[in-house]
Coordinates of C-alpha atoms and ligand atoms in Angstrom, one line a residue:
M1 CA 192.7 88.8 -18.2
I2 CA 190.7 85.5 -18.0
H3 CA 191.4 81.8 -18.2
L4 CA 188.8 80.4 -20.5
V5 CA 187.5 76.8 -19.9
W6 CA 185.9 75.6 -23.1
Y7 CA 183.4 72.9 -22.3
K8 CA 182.7 70.2 -25.0
R9 CA 182.1 66.5 -24.2
D10 CA 183.1 66.9 -20.6
L11 CA 180.0 68.4 -18.9
R12 CA 181.0 68.2 -15.3
T13 CA 183.2 69.9 -12.6
H14 CA 184.5 66.6 -11.0
D15 CA 187.8 65.2 -12.3
H16 CA 188.0 68.1 -14.7
R17 CA 191.6 69.1 -15.2
P18 CA 191.0 72.1 -17.5
L19 CA 188.8 73.7 -14.8
V20 CA 191.2 73.0 -12.0
E21 CA 194.2 74.4 -14.0
A22 CA 192.3 77.5 -15.0
A23 CA 191.1 78.1 -11.4
R24 CA 194.7 77.8 -10.1
R25 CA 195.8 80.6 -12.4
G26 CA 193.2 83.3 -11.8
T27 CA 189.8 84.5 -13.1
V28 CA 187.8 81.8 -14.9
L29 CA 185.3 82.0 -17.7
P30 CA 183.6 78.6 -18.3
L31 CA 182.1 78.6 -21.8
Y32 CA 179.8 76.4 -23.8
V33 CA 179.1 77.2 -27.4
I34 CA 176.0 76.0 -29.1
E35 CA 177.3 75.4 -32.6
E36 CA 174.4 75.4 -34.9
A37 CA 176.5 74.1 -37.9
Y38 CA 177.2 71.0 -35.8
W39 CA 173.5 70.4 -35.0
R40 CA 172.8 70.5 -38.8
L41 CA 175.0 67.5 -39.4
T42 CA 173.5 64.2 -40.5
D43 CA 174.8 62.3 -37.5
T44 CA 173.4 64.7 -34.8
S45 CA 169.8 64.9 -33.5
L46 CA 167.5 66.7 -31.1
R47 CA 167.5 63.8 -28.6
Q48 CA 171.3 64.2 -28.2
W49 CA 170.9 68.0 -27.8
A50 CA 168.1 67.6 -25.2
F51 CA 170.3 65.3 -23.2
I52 CA 173.2 67.8 -23.4
A53 CA 170.9 70.7 -22.5
E54 CA 169.9 68.9 -19.3
C55 CA 173.6 68.3 -18.5
L56 CA 174.3 72.0 -19.1
R57 CA 171.6 73.1 -16.7
E58 CA 173.2 71.0 -13.9
L59 CA 176.7 72.1 -14.8
D60 CA 175.5 75.7 -14.8
A61 CA 174.1 75.4 -11.3
E62 CA 177.3 73.6 -10.0
L63 CA 179.6 76.2 -11.5
G64 CA 177.4 78.9 -10.0
R65 CA 177.9 77.4 -6.6
L66 CA 181.7 77.5 -7.2
G67 CA 181.5 81.2 -8.1
Q68 CA 180.9 81.6 -11.8
R69 CA 178.0 80.4 -13.8
L70 CA 178.4 78.9 -17.2
V71 CA 178.7 81.4 -20.1
L72 CA 176.5 80.3 -23.0
R73 CA 177.0 81.4 -26.5
R74 CA 175.6 80.5 -30.0
G75 CA 177.6 80.4 -33.2
S76 CA 181.1 79.5 -34.2
V77 CA 183.7 79.0 -31.5
T78 CA 186.3 81.2 -33.1
D79 CA 183.8 84.1 -33.5
V80 CA 182.9 83.7 -29.8
L81 CA 186.6 83.6 -28.8
D82 CA 187.2 86.7 -30.8
V83 CA 184.6 88.7 -28.9
L84 CA 185.7 87.4 -25.5
H85 CA 189.3 88.0 -26.3
R86 CA 188.7 91.6 -27.3
R87 CA 186.6 92.2 -24.1
H88 CA 188.7 90.4 -21.5
R89 CA 192.0 89.3 -23.0
I90 CA 192.2 85.5 -22.8
A91 CA 195.4 84.5 -21.0
G92 CA 194.9 80.8 -21.6
L93 CA 192.4 78.4 -23.2
Y94 CA 191.8 75.1 -21.4
S95 CA 189.8 72.1 -22.7
H96 CA 189.8 68.4 -22.8
E97 CA 191.1 66.6 -25.9
E98 CA 188.2 65.4 -28.1
T99 CA 188.1 62.6 -30.6
G100 CA 184.9 63.4 -32.4
N101 CA 183.7 63.4 -36.0
A102 CA 185.4 65.1 -38.9
W103 CA 183.5 68.3 -38.3
T104 CA 184.6 68.7 -34.7
Y105 CA 188.2 67.8 -35.8
E106 CA 188.1 70.6 -38.3
R107 CA 186.6 73.0 -35.8
D108 CA 189.4 72.1 -33.4
Q109 CA 191.9 72.9 -36.1
A110 CA 190.3 76.3 -36.6
V111 CA 190.4 77.0 -32.9
G112 CA 194.1 75.9 -32.8
A113 CA 194.9 78.3 -35.7
W114 CA 192.9 81.1 -33.9
A115 CA 194.9 80.5 -30.7
R116 CA 198.2 80.6 -32.5
Q117 CA 197.3 83.7 -34.4
H118 CA 196.3 85.5 -31.2
G119 CA 199.1 84.2 -29.1
V120 CA 196.7 82.5 -26.7
P121 CA 198.2 79.2 -25.3
W122 CA 195.7 76.4 -25.6
Q123 CA 196.1 73.5 -23.1
E124 CA 194.3 70.4 -24.0
Y125 CA 194.2 67.6 -21.4
P126 CA 193.3 63.9 -22.0
Q127 CA 190.1 62.7 -20.2
S128 CA 190.2 59.0 -21.2
G129 CA 192.9 56.4 -22.2
V130 CA 193.1 57.8 -25.8
V131 CA 196.6 58.9 -26.7
R132 CA 197.2 61.7 -29.2
R133 CA 199.8 61.2 -31.9
L134 CA 200.3 57.6 -30.8
K135 CA 203.2 55.9 -32.6
T136 CA 202.4 52.3 -31.8
R137 CA 199.8 50.3 -30.0
D138 CA 202.5 48.2 -28.2
A139 CA 202.5 50.1 -24.9
W140 CA 198.9 51.4 -25.2
A141 CA 197.5 49.2 -22.5
R142 CA 200.1 50.5 -20.1
H143 CA 199.2 54.1 -21.0
W144 CA 195.5 53.3 -20.3
E145 CA 196.3 51.7 -16.9
R146 CA 198.4 54.7 -15.9
R147 CA 195.7 57.2 -16.9
M148 CA 193.0 55.3 -15.2
A149 CA 195.1 55.1 -12.0
E150 CA 195.7 58.8 -11.7
P151 CA 194.0 60.3 -8.7
L152 CA 190.6 61.9 -9.3
L153 CA 190.6 65.7 -9.1
P154 CA 187.9 67.2 -6.9
P155 CA 186.3 70.4 -8.3
P156 CA 188.0 73.6 -7.2
E157 CA 186.7 75.0 -3.9
H158 CA 186.1 78.3 -5.5
I159 CA 186.5 80.0 -8.8
S160 CA 186.8 83.7 -9.2
G161 CA 184.4 84.8 -11.8
V162 CA 184.3 87.5 -14.4
G163 CA 181.7 90.1 -15.2
E164 CA 180.4 88.7 -18.4
N165 CA 176.8 88.2 -19.6
I166 CA 176.0 84.5 -19.1
G167 CA 173.8 84.4 -22.2
D168 CA 170.2 83.6 -22.8
R169 CA 169.1 80.4 -21.1
N170 CA 166.2 80.0 -23.5
W171 CA 168.8 79.0 -26.0
L172 CA 168.9 75.7 -24.2
T173 CA 165.5 74.8 -25.6
A174 CA 166.7 74.0 -29.2
P175 CA 169.1 75.0 -31.9
R176 CA 167.4 74.8 -35.3
G177 CA 167.7 72.5 -38.3
F178 CA 168.5 69.0 -37.1
D179 CA 166.8 65.7 -36.8
R180 CA 163.9 66.3 -34.5
S181 CA 162.4 62.9 -34.0
P182 CA 160.9 62.7 -30.5
C183 CA 162.4 60.3 -28.0
P184 CA 159.9 60.2 -25.1
L185 CA 161.7 57.5 -23.1
R186 CA 165.2 58.9 -23.3
Q187 CA 167.5 58.7 -20.3
P188 CA 167.6 62.1 -18.4
G189 CA 170.7 64.1 -18.8
G190 CA 172.9 65.5 -16.0
R191 CA 175.6 64.3 -13.7
E192 CA 173.3 63.5 -10.9
A193 CA 171.4 60.9 -12.9
G194 CA 174.7 59.4 -14.1
V195 CA 176.2 59.1 -10.6
A196 CA 173.0 57.5 -9.3
L197 CA 173.2 54.9 -12.1
L198 CA 176.9 54.1 -11.3
E199 CA 176.0 53.7 -7.7
S200 CA 172.9 51.5 -8.3
F201 CA 174.9 49.4 -10.9
L202 CA 177.8 48.7 -8.5
S203 CA 175.7 48.1 -5.5
R204 CA 172.6 46.3 -6.8
R205 CA 171.9 46.1 -10.6
G206 CA 175.3 44.8 -11.8
E207 CA 175.4 41.3 -10.2
R208 CA 173.8 39.6 -13.3
Y209 CA 175.5 41.9 -15.8
R210 CA 177.4 39.1 -17.4
S211 CA 174.4 36.8 -18.0
D212 CA 171.9 39.6 -18.7
I213 CA 173.5 41.9 -21.2
S214 CA 172.6 40.0 -24.4
S215 CA 168.8 40.3 -24.1
P216 CA 167.2 43.7 -24.6
L217 CA 164.7 42.6 -21.8
T218 CA 167.3 42.2 -19.1
A219 CA 170.2 44.4 -20.4
A220 CA 168.2 47.6 -19.8
R221 CA 168.2 46.8 -16.0
S222 CA 171.5 44.9 -15.5
G223 CA 173.6 47.0 -17.9
S224 CA 175.2 50.1 -16.4
R225 CA 173.3 52.4 -18.8
L226 CA 176.2 54.9 -18.4
S227 CA 176.9 55.3 -22.1
P228 CA 175.3 58.7 -22.7
Y229 CA 176.8 60.1 -19.5
L230 CA 180.2 58.9 -20.6
A231 CA 179.7 60.1 -24.2
H232 CA 178.9 63.6 -23.1
G233 CA 181.3 63.6 -20.1
A234 CA 178.7 64.1 -17.3
V235 CA 180.6 61.3 -15.7
G236 CA 184.3 60.7 -16.4
L237 CA 185.6 57.3 -17.4
R238 CA 188.3 57.4 -14.7
E239 CA 185.7 57.8 -12.1
V240 CA 183.8 54.8 -13.3
V241 CA 187.0 52.6 -13.6
Q242 CA 188.1 53.6 -10.1
A243 CA 184.7 53.1 -8.5
T244 CA 184.5 49.6 -10.1
R245 CA 187.9 48.7 -8.9
L246 CA 187.1 49.8 -5.4
R247 CA 183.9 47.7 -5.4
L248 CA 185.8 44.7 -6.8
S249 CA 188.4 44.9 -4.1
R250 CA 185.7 44.5 -1.5
L251 CA 184.1 41.5 -3.2
R252 CA 186.0 38.7 -1.5
G253 CA 183.3 36.5 -0.1
P254 CA 182.5 33.0 -1.4
A255 CA 179.0 34.3 -2.5
D256 CA 180.6 37.1 -4.5
G257 CA 181.5 35.0 -7.6
A258 CA 178.8 36.3 -9.9
W259 CA 179.5 39.9 -8.9
R260 CA 183.3 39.4 -9.5
K261 CA 182.7 37.9 -13.0
S262 CA 180.2 40.6 -13.9
L263 CA 182.4 43.5 -12.9
A264 CA 185.4 41.9 -14.7
S265 CA 183.3 41.9 -17.9
F266 CA 182.2 45.4 -17.2
Q267 CA 185.8 46.6 -16.8
S268 CA 186.6 45.1 -20.2
R269 CA 184.0 47.3 -21.8
L270 CA 185.5 50.4 -20.1
Y271 CA 188.8 49.4 -21.7
W272 CA 187.2 48.8 -25.1
H273 CA 185.6 52.2 -24.9
C274 CA 189.0 53.8 -25.3
H275 CA 190.4 51.0 -27.5
F276 CA 187.8 51.9 -30.2
I277 CA 188.1 55.6 -29.8
Q278 CA 191.8 55.3 -30.2
K279 CA 191.3 53.7 -33.7
L280 CA 189.3 56.8 -34.9
E281 CA 191.9 59.1 -33.3
D282 CA 194.6 57.3 -35.3
Q283 CA 192.6 56.9 -38.5
P284 CA 189.8 59.5 -38.8
E285 CA 188.9 58.4 -42.3
I286 CA 187.0 55.4 -40.9
E287 CA 184.1 57.7 -40.4
F288 CA 183.6 57.6 -44.1
R289 CA 185.6 54.8 -45.6
N290 CA 186.2 51.1 -45.0
L291 CA 189.0 50.4 -42.5
H292 CA 190.1 47.7 -45.0
R293 CA 190.1 49.4 -48.3
G294 CA 190.2 46.1 -50.1
Y295 CA 186.5 45.8 -49.2
D296 CA 185.7 49.0 -51.0
A297 CA 183.9 47.4 -53.9
L298 CA 181.9 45.0 -51.7
R299 CA 178.7 46.9 -51.3
E300 CA 179.4 50.3 -52.8
G301 CA 177.4 49.6 -56.0
D302 CA 174.1 48.4 -54.4
F303 CA 171.8 50.3 -52.1
D304 CA 168.1 49.6 -52.2
P305 CA 166.4 52.7 -50.7
D306 CA 163.1 50.7 -50.1
L307 CA 164.9 48.1 -48.0
F308 CA 166.7 50.9 -46.1
D309 CA 163.4 52.6 -45.4
A310 CA 161.8 49.4 -44.2
W311 CA 164.8 48.8 -41.8
R312 CA 164.9 52.4 -40.7
M313 CA 161.2 52.6 -39.9
G314 CA 161.0 49.2 -38.1
R315 CA 158.9 47.6 -40.9
T316 CA 161.0 44.8 -42.2
G317 CA 158.4 42.2 -41.3
L318 CA 160.9 40.4 -39.0
P319 CA 159.3 41.1 -35.6
F320 CA 162.5 41.0 -33.5
V321 CA 164.4 43.4 -35.8
D322 CA 161.5 45.8 -36.0
A323 CA 161.0 45.7 -32.2
C324 CA 164.7 46.7 -31.7
M325 CA 164.4 49.5 -34.1
R326 CA 161.2 50.8 -32.6
M327 CA 162.7 50.7 -29.1
L328 CA 165.6 52.8 -30.4
W329 CA 163.3 55.4 -31.8
Q330 CA 161.5 55.7 -28.4
E331 CA 164.3 55.2 -26.0
G332 CA 167.5 56.3 -27.8
W333 CA 169.3 53.3 -26.4
I334 CA 169.4 49.5 -27.0
N335 CA 171.9 46.9 -25.8
F336 CA 175.1 45.9 -27.6
R337 CA 173.9 42.6 -29.1
M338 CA 170.8 44.2 -30.6
R339 CA 172.8 47.1 -32.1
A340 CA 175.1 44.4 -33.7
M341 CA 172.1 42.5 -35.0
L342 CA 170.5 45.6 -36.5
V343 CA 173.7 46.4 -38.4
S344 CA 174.3 42.8 -39.4
F345 CA 170.8 42.6 -40.8
A346 CA 171.2 45.8 -42.7
S347 CA 174.6 44.8 -44.0
Y348 CA 174.1 41.2 -44.9
H349 CA 170.5 40.4 -45.3
L350 CA 169.6 43.7 -46.9
W351 CA 173.1 44.2 -48.4
L352 CA 173.3 47.9 -47.5
H353 CA 176.6 49.7 -47.2
W354 CA 177.1 50.7 -43.5
R355 CA 177.3 54.5 -44.0
E356 CA 173.6 55.4 -44.3
P357 CA 172.4 52.9 -41.7
G358 CA 175.2 54.1 -39.5
L359 CA 174.1 57.8 -39.8
H360 CA 170.6 56.7 -39.0
L361 CA 171.7 54.9 -35.9
A362 CA 174.0 57.7 -34.8
R363 CA 171.0 60.0 -34.8
L364 CA 168.9 57.6 -32.8
F365 CA 171.6 57.0 -30.2
V366 CA 171.6 59.5 -27.4
D367 CA 175.0 58.0 -26.5
Y368 CA 176.5 58.6 -30.0
E369 CA 180.2 58.3 -29.7
P370 CA 181.9 58.4 -33.1
G371 CA 185.0 56.4 -32.1
I372 CA 182.9 53.4 -30.9
H373 CA 180.2 53.9 -33.4
Y374 CA 182.1 53.8 -36.7
N375 CA 184.4 51.0 -35.6
Q376 CA 181.4 48.8 -34.5
L377 CA 179.5 49.6 -37.7
Q378 CA 182.5 48.4 -39.7
M379 CA 183.0 45.3 -37.5
Q380 CA 179.4 44.3 -37.8
S381 CA 179.3 44.8 -41.5
G382 CA 182.6 42.9 -42.2
T383 CA 184.8 45.7 -43.6
T384 CA 187.6 45.8 -41.0
G385 CA 189.4 42.7 -42.4
I386 CA 190.5 41.8 -38.8
N387 CA 187.3 40.5 -37.2
T388 CA 185.3 37.3 -37.6
N389 CA 182.2 38.1 -39.7
R390 CA 179.1 37.4 -37.8
I391 CA 175.8 37.1 -39.6
Y392 CA 173.1 37.1 -36.9
N393 CA 170.1 35.0 -37.5
P394 CA 167.2 37.3 -36.5
V395 CA 164.8 34.5 -35.7
K396 CA 167.4 32.6 -33.6
Q397 CA 168.2 35.8 -31.7
S398 CA 164.5 36.3 -31.2
L399 CA 163.9 32.8 -29.8
E400 CA 167.0 33.1 -27.6
Q401 CA 166.7 36.6 -26.3
D402 CA 162.9 37.0 -26.2
P403 CA 161.5 33.4 -25.9
S404 CA 158.0 34.4 -24.8
G405 CA 157.7 37.3 -27.2
E406 CA 157.3 39.8 -24.4
F407 CA 159.8 42.3 -26.0
I408 CA 158.1 41.9 -29.5
R409 CA 154.7 42.5 -28.0
R410 CA 155.9 45.6 -26.2
W411 CA 157.3 47.3 -29.3
V412 CA 155.2 45.7 -32.1
P413 CA 151.7 45.8 -30.6
E414 CA 150.0 44.9 -33.8
L415 CA 151.3 41.3 -33.2
G416 CA 149.9 41.2 -29.7
S417 CA 147.4 38.5 -30.2
I418 CA 149.9 36.0 -31.8
P419 CA 150.8 33.1 -29.4
D420 CA 154.4 32.8 -28.0
G421 CA 155.4 30.0 -30.3
R422 CA 154.5 31.8 -33.5
I423 CA 155.3 35.4 -32.8
H424 CA 158.9 35.1 -34.0
E425 CA 157.9 34.1 -37.5
P426 CA 154.3 35.3 -38.0
W427 CA 154.5 34.8 -41.8
L428 CA 154.3 31.1 -41.2
L429 CA 150.7 31.3 -39.9
T430 CA 148.2 30.1 -42.4
A431 CA 145.7 32.6 -43.8
E432 CA 143.0 31.0 -41.7
E433 CA 145.1 31.2 -38.5
Q434 CA 145.8 34.9 -39.3
R435 CA 142.1 35.6 -39.7
G436 CA 141.4 33.8 -36.4
L437 CA 144.0 35.9 -34.6
G438 CA 142.8 39.2 -36.2
V439 CA 146.3 39.9 -37.8
V440 CA 146.7 39.7 -41.5
I441 CA 150.4 39.6 -42.6
G442 CA 150.8 42.1 -45.4
R443 CA 147.9 44.2 -44.2
D444 CA 148.3 44.7 -40.4
Y445 CA 152.0 44.0 -40.3
P446 CA 154.4 43.8 -43.3
A447 CA 155.3 40.5 -44.9
P448 CA 159.1 39.9 -44.5
V449 CA 161.0 42.1 -47.0
I450 CA 163.4 39.2 -47.6
D451 CA 163.6 35.5 -46.9
H452 CA 166.1 35.8 -44.1
L453 CA 167.7 32.3 -44.5
E454 CA 168.0 32.8 -48.3
A455 CA 169.4 36.3 -47.8
A456 CA 172.0 35.1 -45.3
R457 CA 173.1 32.3 -47.7
A458 CA 173.4 34.8 -50.5
A459 CA 175.4 37.1 -48.4
R460 CA 177.9 34.3 -47.4
K461 CA 178.2 33.4 -51.1
R462 CA 178.9 37.0 -52.1
L463 CA 181.5 37.3 -49.4
R464 CA 183.2 34.1 -50.4
G465 CA 183.2 35.1 -54.0
F466 CA 184.5 38.6 -53.2
R467 CA 187.5 37.1 -51.3
Q468 CA 188.3 34.3 -53.6
G469 CA 191.8 34.6 -55.0
R470 CA 192.4 37.9 -53.2
S471 CA 195.6 37.3 -51.3
D472 CA 196.0 41.1 -51.1
L473 CA 193.1 41.1 -48.6
R474 CA 195.1 39.1 -46.1
V475 CA 198.3 41.2 -46.6
E476 CA 196.3 44.4 -45.8
S477 CA 194.5 42.7 -42.8
R478 CA 197.9 42.0 -41.3
S479 CA 198.9 45.6 -41.5
I480 CA 195.6 46.7 -40.0
Q481 CA 196.0 44.3 -37.1
A482 CA 199.5 45.6 -36.5
R483 CA 198.2 49.2 -36.5
H484 CA 195.0 48.9 -34.6
G485 CA 194.7 45.4 -33.0
S486 CA 194.5 45.0 -29.3
R487 CA 197.8 43.8 -27.6
R488 CA 195.9 43.0 -24.4
Q489 CA 196.5 39.5 -23.2
R490 CA 193.4 37.4 -23.6
G491 CA 192.0 36.6 -20.3
R492 CA 192.6 39.9 -18.4
F493 CA 190.6 42.1 -20.7
R494 CA 189.3 39.7 -23.2
A495 CA 189.9 41.1 -26.7
A496 CA 187.0 43.2 -27.9
N497 CA 186.7 41.3 -31.1
G498 CA 189.6 43.3 -32.4
Ligands
LIG501 C1 176.8 49.1 -34.3 C2 177.1 49.6 -32.8 C3 177.2 50.9 -32.6 C4 177.5 51.4 -31.3 N1 177.6 52.7 -31.1 C5 177.9 53.2 -29.8 C6 177.9 54.6 -29.6 O1 177.7 55.4 -30.5 N2 178.2 55.0 -28.3 C7 178.4 54.1 -27.3 O2 178.7 54.5 -26.2 N3 178.4 52.7 -27.5 C8 178.2 52.3 -28.8 N4 178.1 50.9 -29.0 C9 178.6 50.0 -27.9 C10 177.6 49.4 -26.9 O3 176.5 48.9 -27.6 C11 177.1 50.5 -25.9 O4 178.2 51.2 -25.4 C12 176.3 49.9 -24.8 O5 175.2 49.2 -25.3 C13 175.8 51.0 -23.9 O6 175.0 50.5 -22.8 P1 175.6 50.5 -21.3 O7 176.1 51.8 -21.0 O8 174.6 49.9 -20.4 O9 176.9 49.5 -21.5 P2 177.7 48.6 -20.5 O10 177.7 47.3 -21.0 O11 177.3 48.9 -19.1 O12 179.2 49.2 -20.7 C14 179.8 50.3 -20.0 C15 180.4 51.2 -21.0 O13 181.5 50.6 -21.7 C16 181.5 51.1 -23.0 N5 181.2 50.0 -23.9 C17 180.3 49.0 -23.7 N6 180.3 48.1 -24.8 C18 181.3 48.5 -25.6 C19 181.8 48.1 -26.8 N7 181.4 46.9 -27.4 N8 182.8 48.8 -27.4 C20 183.2 49.9 -26.9 N9 182.8 50.4 -25.7 C21 181.8 49.7 -25.1 C22 180.4 52.1 -23.1 O14 181.0 53.4 -22.9 C23 179.4 51.7 -22.0 O15 178.7 52.8 -21.5 C24 177.8 50.4 -30.3 C25 177.7 49.1 -30.5 C26 177.4 48.6 -31.8 C27 177.3 47.2 -32.1

């Protein structure tokens, strides 16, 4: 008889209730299944897998120290459970609750049906502030506080293992058939790297968090960079919240003002993390459909594949937009403001529906977290009905966030010779100036695919026209606000734009 711990997006032994509960009851089999069908989806990619594989290697070593290495299998989870049940008899299945995409939801349904059919009790434990089968958002903030205040669980001192083949470690190199674009500057996977980032953020890097997170030049250093570790569970959210609170409680000196403000802003993001995932938990359709169905006809009819390709490949002719996209290709991460600008540019200037751009970004993000991702996509493209629409001006962002053009030069080297003052709008250089600088727009770097001021004006006009006389839009917005809106008092955790 075994107690089976099914690892998913929780690749750690610390603060891991399924592992602790299984170990208390007897022999433990910790399992990770490489699900090839998942890795063939259009929102998954090799870079995410490579990060996970590094987390799995560390987890395997850690579990080995506790007494039982990680058992690795390939295929469908229910097939794997079948074999293991026949061989060992599974007395209980233990895992964390997951709010993933539609595919993982259906997979979980199949596992639930399998467990019922075989009389195997399946215990699922929450690992964040997300509440299953939530009736109302009214008391949600209190739920979140309670969860985050629960004491952290240390790993079990020892787990009694089981005589089972641990599986072929070569499998960790790559399942087949998914997006394989290289990501040479990706963050390394594994808990150790995540814990080191948390420590350096709270002790050194985080002081200027608040002022630095808008620019891609400074956010890379002053942001926590914890997103992929949180998304794949190498570090738990509760650990991060508690470490932050401990640090805040020690910041009492007169010189600690910047630190206190920065960590307060950081805490808000940790709250938003769950706030957004809760929305997908409550309304999974938003992976595919507009949160506000009244906006269904807004962009559904128009999709220009050439504009999409230019955006996707970092060849729109707007240097700052292209630099952001090219950084994402190489690093698998970019800061919040730039993600928002990329989506705003795709949605408003290029008038593309969020779904295809969203899948492209999901693949590029090592930290792809469906609950945050689909909500943010919809917020930034104006289809939630409860958020202020923001059309970012890509040249203004460029001037504000990268005044000297350092970021553009790093990622769009073909513009390297253009002086600071002109690099944000190189199309304004005369033909003679271009020749003098050795960069011909339209030959060495694309001419802008749209006139960005004209495109923003047209987008505003279309939006106004779409909304005109539609009182039904407001009615629906109120009901969305009642269902999903934050009830958090402004000031404590400032509302996450909805
Ligand atoms: C269009 C779009 C798509 C996004 N997709 C994802 C995604 O797939 N996965 C993801 O983790 N984040 C996503 N974000 C949110 C945000 O951009 C990243 O969490 C952040 O840039 C990660 O860097 P960091 O860890 O240094 O963040 P920090 O600023 O240090 O924040 C700490 C943590 O708080 C959470 N967080 C931060 N900002 C937000 C936010 N606005 N909403 C919800 N949670 C937040 C993340 O878990 C993050 O790791 C998206 C934002 C936009 C605009």
